[in-house]
């Protein structure tokens, strides 16, 4: 981020997101599964899911991906993956943020405490005054810390549709950046519903605008509402909303507006 302007005339800058579910299966199974556009998924998900499940069983690999599949070093040492991920997170906070964001060493524990609090309670609907008191910082400092952690791709701050300058605006919800972080950083039992929401947000937000929705879980590209859940989730919450969809775990096939959640891992 800091070097982008200096390097713009000398080098191409690429943003390397962690592995998508598609990339994870391609590497681990030696496949060549294609990228799908969001439009293809929404319009042709029944045919796509049928074709996929004729050759592979995506759900057989989905849980492993949520636990240890996002970062490429999972293919090196699975046994201590979570410990290595924790150490990487600590390095980002203790070294990268200290050097690049002028955070004094004595305030590092506040950043760690903030991340710990959020990891135990995502998706977190923030009361910024209370959260600032818990962490022991001023409200403006809290906003800066949240921004730093999002910039480091440790958090995702979900705002409402049409939000302007987000730096000093309270997010509607706070998520960890990807499901692997929840498994590695949370000391409480990981809720499958939370993992599903983080997966959808992480995979879709790389190429599409994702915002908070009062009804449903996410608003994508200002036009489509998505409710995330398991196979028994129904339309009650979004029944009266046009262009609304259920993204469901534990289903391999789809019909109508019920789309297998794993398909959203094919967007990149």
Coordinates of C-alpha atoms in Angstrom, one line a residue:
X1 CA 0.0 0.0 0.0
X2 CA 2.7 2.5 1.0
X3 CA 4.9 1.8 -2.1
X4 CA 2.1 1.8 -4.7
X5 CA 2.7 5.4 -5.9
X6 CA 6.5 5.1 -6.0
X7 CA 6.3 1.8 -7.9
X8 CA 3.5 2.7 -10.3
X9 CA 5.9 3.6 -13.1
X10 CA 8.3 0.8 -12.4
X11 CA 6.3 -2.3 -11.7
X12 CA 2.8 -3.8 -12.0
X13 CA 1.0 -4.0 -8.7
X14 CA -1.0 -7.1 -8.1
X15 CA -3.3 -7.8 -5.1
X16 CA -2.8 -11.5 -4.1
X17 CA -5.9 -12.7 -2.3
X18 CA -5.8 -16.1 -0.6
X19 CA -6.9 -19.2 -2.4
X20 CA -10.5 -19.3 -3.6
X21 CA -12.3 -22.6 -3.0
X22 CA -11.9 -23.3 -6.7
X23 CA -8.2 -22.7 -6.6
X24 CA -7.9 -24.9 -3.5
X25 CA -9.6 -27.8 -5.2
X26 CA -7.5 -27.3 -8.4
X27 CA -4.3 -27.5 -6.5
X28 CA -5.2 -30.3 -4.0
X29 CA -7.0 -32.5 -6.6
X30 CA -5.0 -31.7 -9.7
X31 CA -8.0 -30.2 -11.5
X32 CA -8.6 -27.4 -13.9
X33 CA -12.0 -26.1 -12.7
X34 CA -13.0 -22.9 -14.5
X35 CA -13.7 -19.4 -13.0
X36 CA -17.4 -18.6 -13.0
X37 CA -18.9 -15.1 -13.2
X38 CA -21.5 -14.0 -10.6
X39 CA -24.0 -13.7 -13.5
X40 CA -23.4 -17.3 -14.6
X41 CA -23.9 -18.5 -11.0
X42 CA -27.2 -16.6 -10.5
X43 CA -28.6 -17.6 -13.9
X44 CA -27.3 -21.1 -14.5
X45 CA -26.5 -22.5 -11.0
X46 CA -28.7 -25.6 -11.5
X47 CA -26.8 -26.8 -14.6
X48 CA -23.4 -25.8 -13.2
X49 CA -24.0 -27.7 -9.9
X50 CA -25.2 -30.8 -11.8
X51 CA -22.1 -30.7 -14.0
X52 CA -19.7 -30.2 -11.1
X53 CA -21.1 -33.0 -8.9
X54 CA -21.0 -35.5 -11.8
X55 CA -17.2 -35.3 -11.6
X56 CA -16.3 -34.2 -8.1
X57 CA -17.9 -33.9 -4.7
X58 CA -17.4 -30.3 -3.6
X59 CA -18.9 -30.7 -0.2
X60 CA -16.3 -33.4 0.7
X61 CA -13.6 -30.7 0.5
X62 CA -15.5 -27.6 1.7
X63 CA -15.0 -28.1 5.5
X64 CA -11.3 -28.6 5.1
X65 CA -11.1 -25.5 3.0
X66 CA -12.9 -23.5 5.7
X67 CA -10.4 -24.7 8.3
X68 CA -7.1 -24.8 6.5
X69 CA -7.5 -24.0 2.8
X70 CA -7.2 -20.2 2.4
X71 CA -3.4 -19.7 2.7
X72 CA -1.1 -21.6 0.3
X73 CA 1.2 -22.7 3.1
X74 CA -1.6 -25.2 4.1
X75 CA -0.1 -27.5 1.5
X76 CA 3.3 -27.6 3.3
X77 CA 2.5 -28.4 6.9
X78 CA -1.2 -29.1 7.8
X79 CA -0.4 -30.3 11.3
X80 CA 0.7 -26.9 12.6
X81 CA -1.3 -24.7 10.2
X82 CA -3.2 -22.8 12.9
X83 CA -0.1 -22.1 14.9
X84 CA 1.8 -20.8 11.8
X85 CA -1.2 -18.6 11.0
X86 CA -1.2 -17.2 14.5
X87 CA 2.5 -16.4 14.2
X88 CA 1.9 -14.7 10.9
X89 CA -0.9 -12.5 12.4
X90 CA 1.4 -11.6 15.3
X91 CA 4.2 -10.6 12.9
X92 CA 1.8 -8.4 10.9
X93 CA 0.7 -6.6 14.1
X94 CA 4.1 -6.4 15.9
X95 CA 6.3 -5.6 13.0
X96 CA 4.4 -4.5 9.9
X97 CA 1.9 -2.2 11.6
X98 CA 4.5 -0.8 14.0
X99 CA 6.8 0.1 11.1
X100 CA 4.3 1.2 8.5
X101 CA 1.6 2.9 10.6
X102 CA 3.7 4.6 13.3
X103 CA 2.1 2.6 16.1
X104 CA 4.2 2.7 19.2
X105 CA 5.3 -0.6 20.7
X106 CA 3.4 0.1 23.9
X107 CA 0.1 0.3 22.0
X108 CA 0.5 -3.1 20.3
X109 CA -1.2 -4.9 23.1
X110 CA -4.3 -2.7 22.4
X111 CA -4.4 -3.9 18.8
X112 CA -4.0 -7.5 19.9
X113 CA -6.8 -7.1 22.5
X114 CA -9.1 -5.5 19.8
X115 CA -8.5 -8.4 17.4
X116 CA -9.0 -10.9 20.2
X117 CA -12.3 -9.4 21.3
X118 CA -13.6 -9.4 17.7
X119 CA -12.4 -13.0 17.0
X120 CA -14.5 -14.2 19.9
X121 CA -17.7 -12.4 18.8
X122 CA -17.9 -12.1 15.0
X123 CA -20.1 -11.2 13.3
X124 CA -19.8 -8.2 15.6
X125 CA -22.3 -5.4 15.7
X126 CA -20.2 -2.7 17.1
X127 CA -21.0 -0.3 19.9
X128 CA -18.0 1.9 19.3
X129 CA -18.0 3.7 22.6
X130 CA -18.2 0.4 24.5
X131 CA -15.6 -1.3 22.3
X132 CA -13.2 1.7 22.7
X133 CA -13.6 1.3 26.5
X134 CA -12.9 -2.4 26.4
X135 CA -9.7 -1.9 24.3
X136 CA -8.7 1.2 26.4
X137 CA -8.4 3.7 23.5
X138 CA -10.1 6.8 22.3
X139 CA -12.9 6.4 19.8
X140 CA -11.0 8.0 17.0
X141 CA -8.0 5.8 17.7
X142 CA -10.4 2.8 17.6
X143 CA -11.5 3.7 14.1
X144 CA -7.9 3.9 13.0
X145 CA -7.1 0.5 14.5
X146 CA -10.0 -1.1 12.7
X147 CA -8.9 0.5 9.5
X148 CA -5.4 -0.8 9.9
X149 CA -6.6 -4.4 10.6
X150 CA -8.8 -4.2 7.6
X151 CA -6.0 -3.0 5.4
X152 CA -3.9 -5.9 6.7
X153 CA -6.7 -8.2 5.6
X154 CA -7.4 -9.4 9.1
X155 CA -10.9 -7.9 9.3
X156 CA -13.7 -7.0 7.0
X157 CA -15.7 -3.9 7.9
X158 CA -19.2 -4.2 6.4
X159 CA -21.0 -0.8 5.8
X160 CA -24.4 0.1 4.6
X161 CA -25.2 0.8 1.0
X162 CA -24.1 4.2 -0.2
X163 CA -21.7 4.8 2.6
X164 CA -19.2 7.6 1.7
X165 CA -15.9 8.0 3.4
X166 CA -15.7 4.9 5.6
X167 CA -12.7 5.8 7.6
X168 CA -14.6 7.4 10.5
X169 CA -18.0 5.8 10.0
X170 CA -19.2 3.0 12.2
X171 CA -19.4 -0.3 10.3
X172 CA -22.7 -2.1 10.6
X173 CA -20.9 -5.4 11.2
X174 CA -17.3 -6.6 11.6
X175 CA -16.1 -10.0 10.4
X176 CA -12.7 -11.7 10.3
X177 CA -11.3 -11.6 6.8
X178 CA -11.6 -15.3 6.1
X179 CA -12.8 -18.5 7.7
X180 CA -9.3 -19.8 8.5
X181 CA -8.6 -16.8 10.8
X182 CA -11.8 -17.7 12.8
X183 CA -10.5 -21.2 13.4
X184 CA -7.1 -20.0 14.3
X185 CA -7.9 -17.0 16.5
X186 CA -11.1 -17.8 18.2
X187 CA -11.0 -19.5 21.6
X188 CA -14.7 -20.3 21.6
X189 CA -16.5 -22.9 19.5
X190 CA -16.7 -21.7 15.9
X191 CA -20.3 -21.3 14.8
X192 CA -20.9 -22.8 11.4
X193 CA -23.3 -19.9 10.5
X194 CA -20.5 -17.4 11.1
X195 CA -18.1 -19.5 8.9
X196 CA -20.6 -19.6 6.1
X197 CA -21.1 -15.8 6.2
X198 CA -17.3 -15.1 6.3
X199 CA -16.8 -17.5 3.4
X200 CA -19.4 -15.8 1.2
X201 CA -18.2 -12.3 2.1
X202 CA -14.6 -13.2 1.5
X203 CA -15.1 -14.9 -1.9
X204 CA -17.6 -12.4 -3.4
X205 CA -16.0 -9.1 -2.2
X206 CA -12.9 -9.6 -4.2
X207 CA -14.7 -8.7 -7.5
X208 CA -18.0 -7.3 -6.3
X209 CA -19.3 -4.7 -4.0
X210 CA -20.8 -6.2 -0.8
X211 CA -22.8 -4.1 1.7
X212 CA -24.9 -4.6 4.8
X213 CA -28.5 -5.3 4.3
X214 CA -31.3 -4.7 6.8
X215 CA -33.2 -7.7 5.3
X216 CA -31.0 -10.7 4.4
X217 CA -27.3 -10.9 5.2
X218 CA -25.7 -9.1 2.3
X219 CA -26.4 -6.7 -0.5
X220 CA -24.3 -7.4 -3.6
X221 CA -23.6 -4.8 -6.3
X222 CA -26.5 -2.6 -4.9
X223 CA -29.0 -5.1 -6.6
X224 CA -29.0 -8.6 -5.2
X225 CA -29.9 -9.7 -1.6
X226 CA -28.4 -12.9 -0.2
X227 CA -29.3 -14.8 2.9
X228 CA -26.7 -17.4 4.0
X229 CA -27.6 -20.6 5.8
X230 CA -27.8 -24.4 5.9
X231 CA -30.0 -26.8 3.8
X232 CA -33.1 -26.1 6.0
X233 CA -33.0 -22.3 5.6
X234 CA -36.2 -20.9 4.1
X235 CA -37.3 -17.7 2.4
X236 CA -39.1 -16.2 5.4
X237 CA -36.6 -13.3 5.9
X238 CA -36.4 -12.3 2.2
X239 CA -39.7 -13.5 0.8
X240 CA -40.9 -10.1 -0.2
X241 CA -37.6 -8.9 -1.7
X242 CA -37.0 -8.9 -5.5
X243 CA -33.8 -10.4 -6.8
X244 CA -33.1 -12.3 -3.6
X245 CA -31.3 -15.6 -3.2
X246 CA -30.4 -18.2 -0.6
X247 CA -26.8 -19.3 -0.6
X248 CA -27.0 -22.6 1.3
X249 CA -24.4 -25.0 2.7
X250 CA -24.9 -28.8 2.9
X251 CA -26.6 -28.9 -0.6
X252 CA -24.8 -30.1 -3.7
X253 CA -27.7 -29.4 -6.2
X254 CA -29.8 -26.3 -6.6
X255 CA -33.2 -25.2 -7.7
X256 CA -34.9 -21.9 -8.1
X257 CA -33.2 -19.3 -5.9
X258 CA -31.6 -21.9 -3.6
X259 CA -27.9 -21.9 -4.7
X260 CA -25.2 -24.1 -3.2
X261 CA -22.9 -21.9 -1.1
X262 CA -19.7 -23.5 -2.4
X263 CA -20.4 -22.2 -5.9
X264 CA -19.5 -18.7 -4.7
X265 CA -16.0 -20.0 -4.3
X266 CA -15.6 -20.2 -8.1
X267 CA -15.6 -16.4 -8.7
X268 CA -11.8 -16.2 -9.0

